[in-house]
XYZ file of C-alpha atoms in Angstrom:
669
model
C -17.691 -15.427 -11.169
C -18.713 -18.067 -13.716
C -15.306 -19.781 -13.676
C -12.030 -19.990 -11.781
C -9.387 -17.547 -12.958
C -5.876 -18.947 -13.325
C -3.316 -16.419 -14.356
C 0.062 -14.732 -14.450
C 1.493 -11.244 -14.423
C 2.934 -10.646 -17.888
C 5.553 -8.051 -18.837
C 6.058 -7.780 -22.583
C 8.201 -4.692 -22.055
C 10.745 -6.721 -20.038
C 11.286 -9.403 -22.685
C 14.772 -9.785 -24.221
C 13.156 -10.610 -27.572
C 9.682 -10.782 -29.092
C 7.995 -14.027 -28.033
C 4.421 -12.917 -27.417
C 2.847 -15.496 -29.730
C 4.887 -18.307 -28.201
C 3.981 -17.165 -24.679
C 0.291 -17.124 -25.557
C 0.579 -20.634 -26.963
C 2.281 -21.889 -23.796
C -0.296 -20.122 -21.612
C -3.196 -21.752 -23.412
C -1.532 -25.154 -23.092
C -1.276 -24.589 -19.341
C -4.900 -23.504 -18.931
C -3.875 -19.917 -18.159
C -7.010 -17.860 -18.778
C -5.899 -14.531 -17.319
C -2.986 -12.104 -17.424
C -2.359 -8.903 -15.488
C -0.479 -6.195 -17.353
C 0.570 -2.529 -17.252
C 0.945 -1.923 -13.507
C 4.738 -1.578 -13.744
C 4.959 0.394 -16.969
C 4.741 4.140 -16.359
C 8.174 4.967 -17.747
C 7.430 2.807 -20.803
C 3.944 4.214 -21.376
C 5.078 7.817 -20.833
C 8.791 7.953 -21.696
C 8.800 11.754 -21.521
C 6.328 14.155 -19.985
C 3.190 14.182 -22.097
C 4.560 11.697 -24.658
C 2.577 8.454 -24.547
C 3.300 5.063 -26.031
C 0.925 2.227 -25.173
C 2.144 -0.124 -27.888
C 3.198 -2.791 -25.367
C -0.243 -2.656 -23.806
C -2.231 -2.744 -27.038
C -0.207 -5.549 -28.623
C -0.718 -7.718 -25.552
C -4.429 -6.856 -25.497
C -4.691 -7.826 -29.167
C -2.933 -11.140 -28.573
C -4.934 -12.035 -25.466
C -8.220 -11.066 -27.055
C -7.497 -13.291 -30.042
C -6.547 -16.142 -27.721
C -9.585 -15.787 -25.452
C -7.434 -14.918 -22.423
C -8.829 -12.311 -20.014
C -6.820 -9.281 -18.906
C -6.595 -7.226 -15.723
C -5.231 -3.715 -16.277
C -3.111 -2.409 -13.433
C -2.766 1.348 -13.052
C 0.973 2.108 -13.461
C 1.381 4.519 -10.566
C 3.461 2.696 -7.956
C 6.808 3.352 -9.667
C 7.443 6.838 -11.029
C 9.476 7.788 -14.132
C 12.805 9.618 -14.001
C 11.559 12.704 -15.854
C 9.045 13.462 -13.105
C 11.670 13.410 -10.371
C 14.089 15.438 -12.485
C 11.508 18.191 -12.949
C 9.817 17.856 -9.558
C 12.211 16.322 -7.012
C 9.831 17.094 -4.160
C 7.453 14.342 -5.324
C 9.808 11.946 -3.521
C 8.554 11.247 -0.028
C 10.237 12.934 2.904
C 10.480 10.343 5.656
C 12.111 10.094 9.065
C 15.354 9.569 7.125
C 14.904 12.701 5.014
C 14.154 13.115 1.322
C 14.360 9.944 -0.718
C 16.699 9.262 -3.629
C 15.328 8.000 -6.924
C 15.719 4.315 -7.730
C 13.346 1.991 -5.900
C 9.597 1.772 -6.442
C 7.098 3.245 -3.973
C 9.257 6.186 -2.941
C 6.849 9.020 -3.727
C 4.530 11.120 -1.614
C 1.134 9.769 -2.604
C -0.508 13.042 -1.498
C 1.689 15.341 -3.592
C -0.409 17.406 -6.057
C 2.190 17.121 -8.852
C 2.311 13.336 -8.493
C -1.489 13.260 -8.442
C -1.683 15.401 -11.576
C 0.608 13.152 -13.581
C -0.878 10.016 -12.039
C -4.410 10.956 -13.050
C -3.281 11.782 -16.568
C -1.522 8.468 -17.179
C -4.432 6.508 -15.674
C -6.889 8.256 -17.975
C -4.709 7.677 -21.021
C -4.372 3.997 -20.119
C -8.117 3.667 -19.568
C -8.790 5.220 -22.963
C -6.808 2.512 -24.768
C -7.860 -0.436 -22.609
C -11.125 -0.110 -20.674
C -13.355 -0.695 -23.694
C -11.571 -3.869 -24.783
C -13.626 -7.059 -24.565
C -10.801 -9.030 -22.958
C -10.401 -6.550 -20.071
C -12.442 -7.928 -17.178
C -11.223 -5.622 -14.433
C -8.712 -3.192 -13.012
C -6.133 -3.329 -10.264
C -5.516 -0.017 -8.503
C -1.793 0.668 -8.041
C 0.225 -2.117 -6.378
C 0.616 -3.107 -2.711
C -0.067 0.511 -1.783
C 1.157 1.832 1.550
C 1.887 5.337 2.777
C 5.611 4.839 2.184
C 6.502 6.684 5.418
C 5.660 10.000 3.798
C 5.990 12.670 6.489
C 6.912 15.889 4.708
C 5.685 19.373 5.550
C 2.481 19.017 3.538
C 1.599 15.706 5.211
C 2.260 17.111 8.677
C 0.121 20.160 7.931
C -2.718 17.797 7.011
C -2.091 15.903 10.248
C -2.473 19.068 12.320
C -5.796 19.755 10.591
C -6.819 16.186 11.360
C -5.972 16.646 15.055
C -7.813 19.952 15.245
C -10.887 18.132 14.010
C -10.401 15.153 16.316
C -10.055 17.344 19.419
C -12.400 20.139 18.293
C -9.571 22.690 18.399
C -9.031 21.961 22.113
C -5.266 21.847 22.682
C -5.682 21.127 26.392
C -7.731 18.041 25.569
C -5.073 16.821 23.112
C -2.222 17.448 25.556
C -4.052 15.603 28.312
C -5.080 12.650 26.129
C -1.596 12.182 24.656
C 0.266 12.938 27.886
C 2.341 15.658 26.248
C 3.295 17.329 29.524
C 5.894 14.571 29.820
C 9.424 15.876 29.106
C 7.951 19.276 28.268
C 6.391 18.021 25.032
C 3.278 20.098 25.690
C 2.025 22.031 22.656
C 0.476 25.370 23.616
C -0.297 26.743 20.146
C -1.190 24.937 16.945
C 1.385 27.116 15.196
C 4.078 25.601 17.438
C 3.316 22.036 16.403
C 6.692 20.258 16.141
C 7.947 17.948 13.412
C 6.260 14.654 14.325
C 9.172 12.635 12.956
C 11.087 13.354 16.139
C 8.424 12.521 18.703
C 9.168 10.176 21.573
C 5.522 10.170 22.599
C 3.857 6.887 21.686
C 0.351 8.345 21.647
C 1.244 11.153 19.249
C 3.436 8.901 17.133
C 0.793 6.196 16.865
C -1.868 8.754 15.989
C 0.343 10.026 13.173
C 0.694 6.474 11.836
C -3.080 6.035 12.062
C -3.450 9.262 10.068
C -0.888 8.053 7.525
C -2.971 4.910 6.990
C -5.950 7.103 6.076
C -3.852 8.527 3.228
C -3.981 5.095 1.593
C -7.774 4.963 1.958
C -8.122 8.313 0.227
C -5.522 7.481 -2.428
C -7.187 4.245 -3.508
C -10.597 5.904 -3.529
C -9.139 8.681 -5.711
C -7.873 6.118 -8.219
C -11.110 4.134 -8.076
C -13.061 7.284 -8.880
C -11.047 7.817 -12.060
C -11.307 4.177 -13.135
C -15.056 4.085 -12.486
C -15.524 6.783 -15.132
C -14.310 4.317 -17.775
C -15.212 0.885 -16.384
C -18.164 -1.090 -17.648
C -20.685 -2.570 -15.231
C -19.223 -6.038 -15.805
C -15.663 -4.957 -14.904
C -14.396 -5.186 -11.331
C -12.057 -2.911 -9.397
C -9.576 -4.608 -7.088
C -6.258 -4.081 -5.333
C -3.497 -6.429 -4.242
C -3.179 -5.907 -0.490
C -0.105 -7.345 1.164
C 0.901 -8.148 4.722
C 3.570 -7.595 7.321
C 6.759 -9.006 5.809
C 9.096 -11.411 7.604
C 10.757 -12.691 4.438
C 7.232 -13.838 3.458
C 3.645 -12.745 4.196
C 3.291 -12.870 7.968
C 0.556 -10.846 9.649
C -1.578 -7.712 9.716
C -0.174 -4.962 7.477
C 1.134 -2.072 9.643
C 0.918 0.623 6.961
C -2.578 0.028 5.586
C -5.860 -0.626 7.327
C -7.213 -3.206 4.890
C -10.716 -2.968 6.343
C -10.955 0.744 5.578
C -9.032 0.741 2.297
C -11.201 -2.032 0.851
C -14.114 0.411 0.632
C -12.680 1.580 -2.702
C -12.929 -1.897 -4.245
C -15.638 -4.071 -5.708
C -13.580 -7.246 -5.135
C -10.884 -7.638 -2.482
C -7.503 -8.823 -3.728
C -4.319 -9.996 -2.080
C -0.677 -10.966 -2.572
C 0.352 -14.027 -0.544
C 3.940 -15.282 -0.456
C 5.023 -18.126 1.777
C 7.797 -20.641 2.408
C 7.702 -23.903 0.478
C 9.691 -27.134 0.408
C 9.945 -28.554 3.944
C 8.580 -25.292 5.407
C 5.277 -25.374 3.524
C 2.444 -25.464 6.087
C -0.309 -23.554 4.305
C -0.681 -21.247 7.322
C 0.210 -18.077 5.400
C -2.180 -19.021 2.589
C -4.942 -19.575 5.124
C -4.246 -16.431 7.157
C -4.109 -14.215 4.072
C -7.196 -15.811 2.613
C -9.282 -15.573 5.783
C -8.285 -11.945 6.239
C -9.014 -10.925 2.649
C -12.261 -12.896 2.345
C -13.517 -11.111 5.462
C -12.955 -7.627 4.009
C -16.016 -7.909 1.781
C -17.469 -11.076 3.335
C -17.135 -12.566 -0.121
C -14.804 -14.368 -2.481
C -11.516 -12.703 -3.325
C -8.649 -12.707 -5.806
C -5.092 -13.892 -5.216
C -3.405 -11.406 -7.544
C 0.127 -12.483 -6.708
C 1.656 -15.635 -5.318
C 4.887 -17.413 -6.116
C 5.520 -19.943 -8.826
C 9.233 -20.519 -8.222
C 10.022 -17.299 -6.383
C 13.275 -17.161 -4.468
C 15.569 -20.153 -5.034
C 14.576 -21.436 -1.579
C 10.913 -21.506 -2.712
C 11.212 -23.759 -5.762
C 8.318 -26.134 -5.010
C 8.690 -29.831 -4.402
C 6.690 -32.156 -6.638
C 3.006 -31.625 -5.908
C 3.429 -28.421 -3.930
C 2.443 -25.936 -6.649
C -0.833 -27.816 -7.090
C -1.401 -28.108 -3.340
C -0.786 -24.381 -2.966
C -3.226 -23.465 -5.745
C -6.055 -25.507 -4.238
C -5.234 -24.170 -0.780
C -6.171 -20.691 -2.033
C -9.457 -22.003 -3.414
C -10.180 -23.769 -0.128
C -10.140 -20.401 1.655
C -12.548 -18.875 -0.858
C -10.339 -17.495 -3.633
C -11.782 -17.294 -7.146
C -8.413 -16.482 -8.724
C -4.867 -17.773 -8.431
C -2.344 -15.618 -10.261
C 1.431 -16.005 -10.260
C 3.967 -13.271 -10.079
C 5.033 -13.803 -12.709
C 5.036 -15.586 -16.095
C 8.705 -15.369 -16.959
C 11.884 -14.754 -15.007
C 13.377 -11.306 -15.487
C 16.840 -10.934 -17.005
C 17.885 -7.677 -15.356
C 17.577 -5.477 -12.298
C 16.385 -5.864 -8.744
C 14.229 -9.002 -8.980
C 16.365 -11.057 -11.367
C 16.356 -13.985 -8.945
C 12.654 -13.816 -8.094
C 11.751 -16.424 -10.684
C 8.434 -16.850 -12.465
C 6.542 -19.807 -13.838
C 9.133 -20.008 -16.613
C 12.836 -19.766 -15.868
C 15.286 -17.479 -17.676
C 15.475 -19.880 -20.626
C 11.673 -19.681 -21.254
C 11.489 -23.456 -21.733
C 9.096 -25.941 -20.181
C 10.168 -26.994 -16.689
C 8.697 -28.956 -13.794
C 6.941 -25.895 -12.354
C 5.336 -25.081 -15.704
C 4.297 -28.714 -16.165
C 2.672 -28.627 -12.724
C 0.801 -25.484 -13.783
C -0.534 -27.344 -16.825
C -2.072 -29.934 -14.528
C -3.622 -27.241 -12.335
C -4.995 -25.231 -15.253
C -6.644 -28.239 -16.843
C -8.173 -29.345 -13.526
C -9.471 -25.826 -12.853
C -11.190 -25.897 -16.239
C -12.745 -29.299 -15.582
C -13.758 -28.869 -11.937
C -14.159 -25.110 -11.714
C -17.958 -25.107 -11.636
C -17.805 -27.184 -8.430
C -15.166 -24.984 -6.758
C -15.826 -21.379 -7.793
C -17.656 -18.965 -5.435
C -17.128 -21.192 -2.374
C -19.018 -19.680 0.564
C -17.960 -20.067 4.189
C -20.186 -20.383 7.253
C -17.671 -20.011 10.053
C -18.633 -19.828 13.722
C -15.280 -18.494 14.932
C -13.876 -15.006 14.331
C -10.569 -13.356 15.161
C -10.551 -9.656 16.029
C -7.491 -7.804 14.715
C -6.540 -4.177 15.305
C -4.192 -1.844 13.453
C -4.193 0.408 16.516
C -2.918 -2.389 18.746
C -0.377 -3.333 16.093
C 1.028 0.207 16.067
C 0.945 0.419 19.843
C 3.026 -2.729 20.211
C 5.521 -1.335 17.701
C 6.038 1.551 20.121
C 5.929 -0.660 23.212
C 7.188 -4.063 22.122
C 6.802 -7.188 24.209
C 10.427 -7.489 25.236
C 10.581 -11.192 25.867
C 13.394 -13.478 26.820
C 12.742 -15.889 23.944
C 14.826 -16.350 20.844
C 12.488 -14.113 18.838
C 13.819 -11.008 20.543
C 11.501 -8.028 20.447
C 8.059 -9.538 20.067
C 5.291 -7.524 18.506
C 1.576 -7.675 17.813
C 1.770 -9.903 14.755
C 3.817 -12.428 16.689
C 0.884 -12.848 19.067
C -1.678 -12.890 16.233
C 0.150 -15.659 14.403
C 0.927 -17.488 17.660
C -2.821 -17.889 18.197
C -3.990 -18.151 14.584
C -1.507 -20.872 13.670
C -2.699 -23.146 16.463
C -6.339 -22.661 15.477
C -5.291 -23.513 11.940
C -3.573 -26.697 13.059
C -6.753 -27.664 14.926
C -8.752 -27.244 11.706
C -10.755 -24.363 13.149
C -11.674 -22.089 10.266
C -12.281 -18.464 11.157
C -13.291 -15.113 9.751
C -11.652 -11.823 10.649
C -13.257 -8.882 12.430
C -12.033 -5.358 13.111
C -12.822 -2.901 15.928
C -15.418 -1.244 13.694
C -17.193 -4.528 12.897
C -20.747 -4.670 14.175
C -21.443 -8.389 13.786
C -19.705 -9.963 16.788
C -22.950 -11.762 17.551
C -22.766 -13.746 14.309
C -20.068 -15.926 15.879
C -20.090 -18.445 18.694
C -16.433 -17.878 19.577
C -14.518 -14.598 19.450
C -10.698 -14.784 19.486
C -8.986 -11.565 20.598
C -5.155 -11.626 20.581
C -3.276 -8.794 22.315
C -5.925 -6.081 21.947
C -3.592 -3.647 23.677
C -5.357 -0.451 22.530
C -9.144 -0.470 22.735
C -11.806 2.185 23.125
C -14.407 2.067 25.870
C -17.041 1.386 23.216
C -15.162 -1.623 21.842
C -14.616 -3.079 25.306
C -18.294 -2.609 26.134
C -19.260 -4.444 22.950
C -16.951 -7.339 23.870
C -18.420 -7.405 27.371
C -21.944 -7.416 25.945
C -21.049 -10.163 23.456
C -20.126 -12.503 26.314
C -23.033 -11.488 28.528
C -25.445 -12.330 25.714
C -24.051 -15.843 25.290
C -20.853 -15.561 23.277
C -17.595 -17.310 24.119
C -14.438 -15.195 24.336
C -10.787 -16.184 24.243
C -8.329 -13.361 24.735
C -4.669 -13.058 25.636
C -2.175 -11.065 27.606
C -1.669 -7.428 26.576
C -5.409 -6.921 26.079
C -7.398 -3.858 27.232
C -4.379 -2.014 28.583
C -4.805 1.401 26.921
C -7.517 3.378 25.217
C -7.481 4.035 21.468
C -4.979 6.863 22.013
C -2.508 4.652 23.899
C -3.365 6.290 27.200
C -3.087 3.603 29.877
C -6.357 3.122 31.686
C -5.815 4.304 35.307
C -7.426 1.340 37.047
C -6.864 -2.378 37.273
C -6.034 -4.332 34.159
C -7.576 -5.576 31.953
C -9.725 -2.472 31.822
C -13.415 -2.603 31.007
C -13.645 -6.367 30.647
C -12.284 -7.294 34.084
C -15.766 -8.262 35.314
C -16.380 -10.238 32.133
C -13.067 -12.068 32.563
C -13.355 -12.272 36.341
C -9.713 -11.290 36.852
C -7.443 -8.354 37.585
C -3.713 -7.777 37.680
C -1.197 -5.020 38.308
C 2.092 -6.912 37.853
C 3.697 -8.381 34.748
C 7.209 -9.563 34.051
C 9.390 -11.845 31.952
C 9.508 -15.510 32.956
C 12.688 -17.209 34.119
C 12.445 -20.910 34.881
C 8.658 -20.682 35.047
C 6.261 -23.486 34.152
C 2.532 -24.031 34.384
C 0.727 -26.320 36.747
C -2.839 -27.401 36.101
C -5.494 -29.933 37.024
C -7.215 -29.252 33.692
C -4.428 -29.591 31.136
C -2.383 -32.767 30.825
C 0.255 -31.821 28.262
C 3.803 -31.981 29.562
C 4.770 -28.947 27.472
C 4.427 -26.588 30.416
C 7.043 -23.947 29.754
C 6.266 -20.219 29.978
C 8.264 -17.968 27.662
C 8.607 -14.325 26.666
C 5.963 -12.650 28.852
C 3.673 -13.276 31.828
C 0.989 -11.401 33.736
C 0.392 -12.170 37.414
C -3.358 -12.673 37.494
C -5.662 -12.448 40.488
C -8.722 -14.627 39.984
C -11.678 -12.714 41.338
C -14.701 -14.676 40.118
C -12.860 -16.713 37.476
C -11.934 -20.379 37.652
C -8.173 -20.944 37.621
C -7.326 -23.342 34.793
C -3.564 -23.045 35.247
C -1.231 -21.251 37.616
C 2.494 -20.646 37.700
C 4.802 -23.426 38.835
C 7.421 -21.181 40.426
C 8.339 -20.628 44.047
C 7.751 -16.867 43.884
C 4.838 -16.669 41.428
C 2.847 -19.713 42.581
C 0.100 -17.575 44.119
C -0.895 -16.136 40.746
C -3.156 -17.494 38.053
C -1.938 -17.897 34.468
C -5.035 -19.152 32.587
C -8.600 -18.509 33.732
C -12.220 -18.951 32.679
C -15.205 -16.983 33.882
C -18.919 -17.639 33.545
C -20.399 -14.250 32.698
C -24.046 -13.736 31.876
C -24.944 -16.389 29.323
C -21.373 -16.819 28.026
C -17.819 -17.616 29.035
C -14.548 -15.713 28.854
C -11.161 -17.454 28.867
C -7.989 -15.454 29.479
C -4.436 -16.487 28.649
C -2.117 -14.442 30.844
C 1.205 -15.753 29.577
C 3.037 -16.900 26.476
C 3.066 -20.679 26.468
C 4.592 -23.208 24.132
C 2.662 -23.867 20.935
C 1.693 -27.322 22.191
C 0.242 -25.947 25.405
C -1.657 -23.219 23.566
C -3.136 -25.866 21.289
C -4.366 -27.762 24.355
C -5.846 -24.592 25.852
C -7.609 -23.750 22.595
C -8.923 -27.290 22.365
C -10.577 -26.773 25.744
C -11.986 -23.393 24.614
C -13.431 -24.894 21.426
C -15.089 -27.684 23.400
C -16.467 -25.178 25.903
C -18.040 -23.292 22.986
C -19.491 -26.612 21.737
C -17.680 -26.267 18.421
C -15.615 -29.429 18.579
C -16.382 -31.653 15.615
C -14.982 -34.416 13.453
C -12.648 -31.943 11.707
C -10.913 -31.201 15.011
C -10.213 -34.904 15.506
C -7.901 -34.526 12.496
C -4.895 -32.283 13.052
C -1.966 -30.918 11.104
C -0.376 -31.912 8.710
C -3.854 -32.649 7.330
C -5.881 -29.461 7.012
C -9.626 -29.595 6.362
C -11.499 -26.649 4.859
C -15.163 -26.505 3.911
C -17.681 -24.350 2.099
C -20.811 -24.376 -0.027
C -20.624 -24.167 -3.818
C -23.017 -22.647 -6.365
C -24.892 -25.943 -6.562
C -25.740 -25.769 -2.878
C -23.443 -28.679 -2.082
C -20.815 -28.820 0.622
C -17.235 -29.026 -0.620
C -14.592 -30.452 1.738
C -10.870 -30.052 1.064
C -8.402 -32.487 2.645
C -4.931 -30.941 2.274
C -1.757 -32.850 3.177
C 1.145 -30.555 4.065
C 3.743 -33.254 4.546
C 6.062 -35.604 2.644
C 4.275 -38.643 4.130
C 1.038 -40.287 3.054
C -1.808 -39.407 5.433
C -5.064 -41.253 6.090
C -8.341 -39.729 7.293
C -11.592 -41.504 8.134
C -14.426 -39.769 6.324
C -17.491 -38.804 8.354
C -20.831 -37.648 7.044
C -23.320 -38.301 4.281
C -22.296 -39.883 0.998
C -20.251 -37.748 -1.341
C -18.057 -37.864 -4.433
C -14.289 -37.345 -4.538
C -13.962 -34.855 -7.384
C -10.595 -35.872 -8.841
C -11.355 -39.594 -9.071
C -15.139 -39.507 -9.304
C -15.329 -42.229 -6.653
C -18.167 -42.375 -4.126
C -17.209 -41.701 -0.504
C -19.356 -43.089 2.323
C -19.346 -43.033 6.121
C -16.070 -44.389 7.576
C -14.355 -44.549 4.166
C -10.602 -44.282 4.584
C -9.355 -41.312 2.544
C -5.701 -41.680 1.580
C -3.849 -38.472 0.751
C -0.487 -38.765 -0.947
C 2.475 -36.530 0.066
C 1.952 -32.831 -0.748
C -1.415 -33.703 -2.252
C -5.125 -33.280 -1.604
C -8.569 -34.778 -1.990
C -11.845 -32.885 -2.477
C -15.212 -34.353 -1.528
C -18.498 -32.847 -2.699
C -21.630 -33.908 -0.852
């Protein structure tokens, strides 16, 4: 990119009156240089079957082109029109709850040939009126695509074909691998294959979900193939991936494998929503950014994030600006709000945009004006930021699904704890220690590029993956992994030997018992923190060759290890066998980082000040100092002389950097 993109989703078809010219004027005043349009407009663009009206699209394109504002065209396929369902009701997805009822978005079977026929036609018609326009710089495929739980007869027939290929038509092999003899679930003829929606077998159920995720890969590639026929070489193809949802973006998406689906894209894109006000930590921005940047090992687009959002997300003074730069600090080249204006009807009436329902200037809009003008002035120093991280986190959709079937039933207040709870438990403490990381997936082949590999709850892992982890440590890498790792193979078949399977020699431990802690603490000669409580889950570890870093302070469990480290080959492997408090985990990770010789001046600074770094197009290092608190923070600068970009002041060794509440400083050196 040659500049930072700062934009909004814009819906002319939702407006209560014509105000396009006024909106363009307000956008330009705020430094908005991008809008995304069309992705929600199928029923407007094709009000009846075969009758097309792209007047809303073309009038916005005309206005933006005249104003010098770039446009992303979104394919309008994620919400289907009423006429399609009236004529072809079976396009609605059949799920575990039966056939859907028209109303919400994303309720169709994305594999259905009728849906595909109409979807291709409307995409082509939209491309014909938009792709050639000068202002159109790229295309967004669909919107937060998932498989929408589609599980109808046609999908299950495809699944059976998939299994026949996976097991080479060997039913005995499938029955043995999935353990289908249990409760007489054995399948003795492919023609007898039962409706998978009713299965109680975790292996079969998880395999079906894995198959359903592949439907998204194929669907996005199908759309990309159509768009590529019209796109110019200078136009990108992206998609707005989203995450597990806990009222905001939380963790790995269960219903899409981002790593696989991103193959259809030229630029990875993401939607990141997060708490604000007193709950703003930046962790969700960082997690989403690290994950998305790692998909293509390149810069990415934030295609949706909140301006005001829910009433509980209206930003405090300074927070909108802090949030925008937080995206850039993780490597984003675009920050785009959903959406420009607040909608006056329907489901998302109270999900507010940059403008409120009255369309007038407000504090959020005025904050956007500051951001837009700064992006224009400083963009050449901040665009295309490249990371050189030495730490990577391995995440796994297979383990995520497995721990949906077999949740970590803890005794803590969180109730049924799942994979993403463990992922965020670890990631958030790394974040607070100012340890930047990339993401890896089981298929990644570049483990050796990193000095420290973080592996949370890798419950389901193939022999090949475990061998690669073992080899990574033997060749000099440092590993940190947690409870619930290496328990089953990729098909959720529990390995029939000691746990953790395949990396027990690497870790220097074994165990066969696990339970839920009651009145259990840790005791250690290594860790000094008084936050010693054990919660939710614990494994009773036997240290074979490993050093015991902490054991259980409990009259019955005192013989067992809780945290261990093993010297293995040229590397080390640290194992966390229990769920500790956040404070204790942070101390354990501090020790791991020092063991890997990665402790630096950034780690001497901890949350609420977050430090992120990268290299810009000028070959200079850019350092972000982000203050996620209502108090002024001070940091002692270390390193060669630099320039603080907002003030233009020179920064030298031991300069005291003062960061105002909900604010930031950026040093270029």
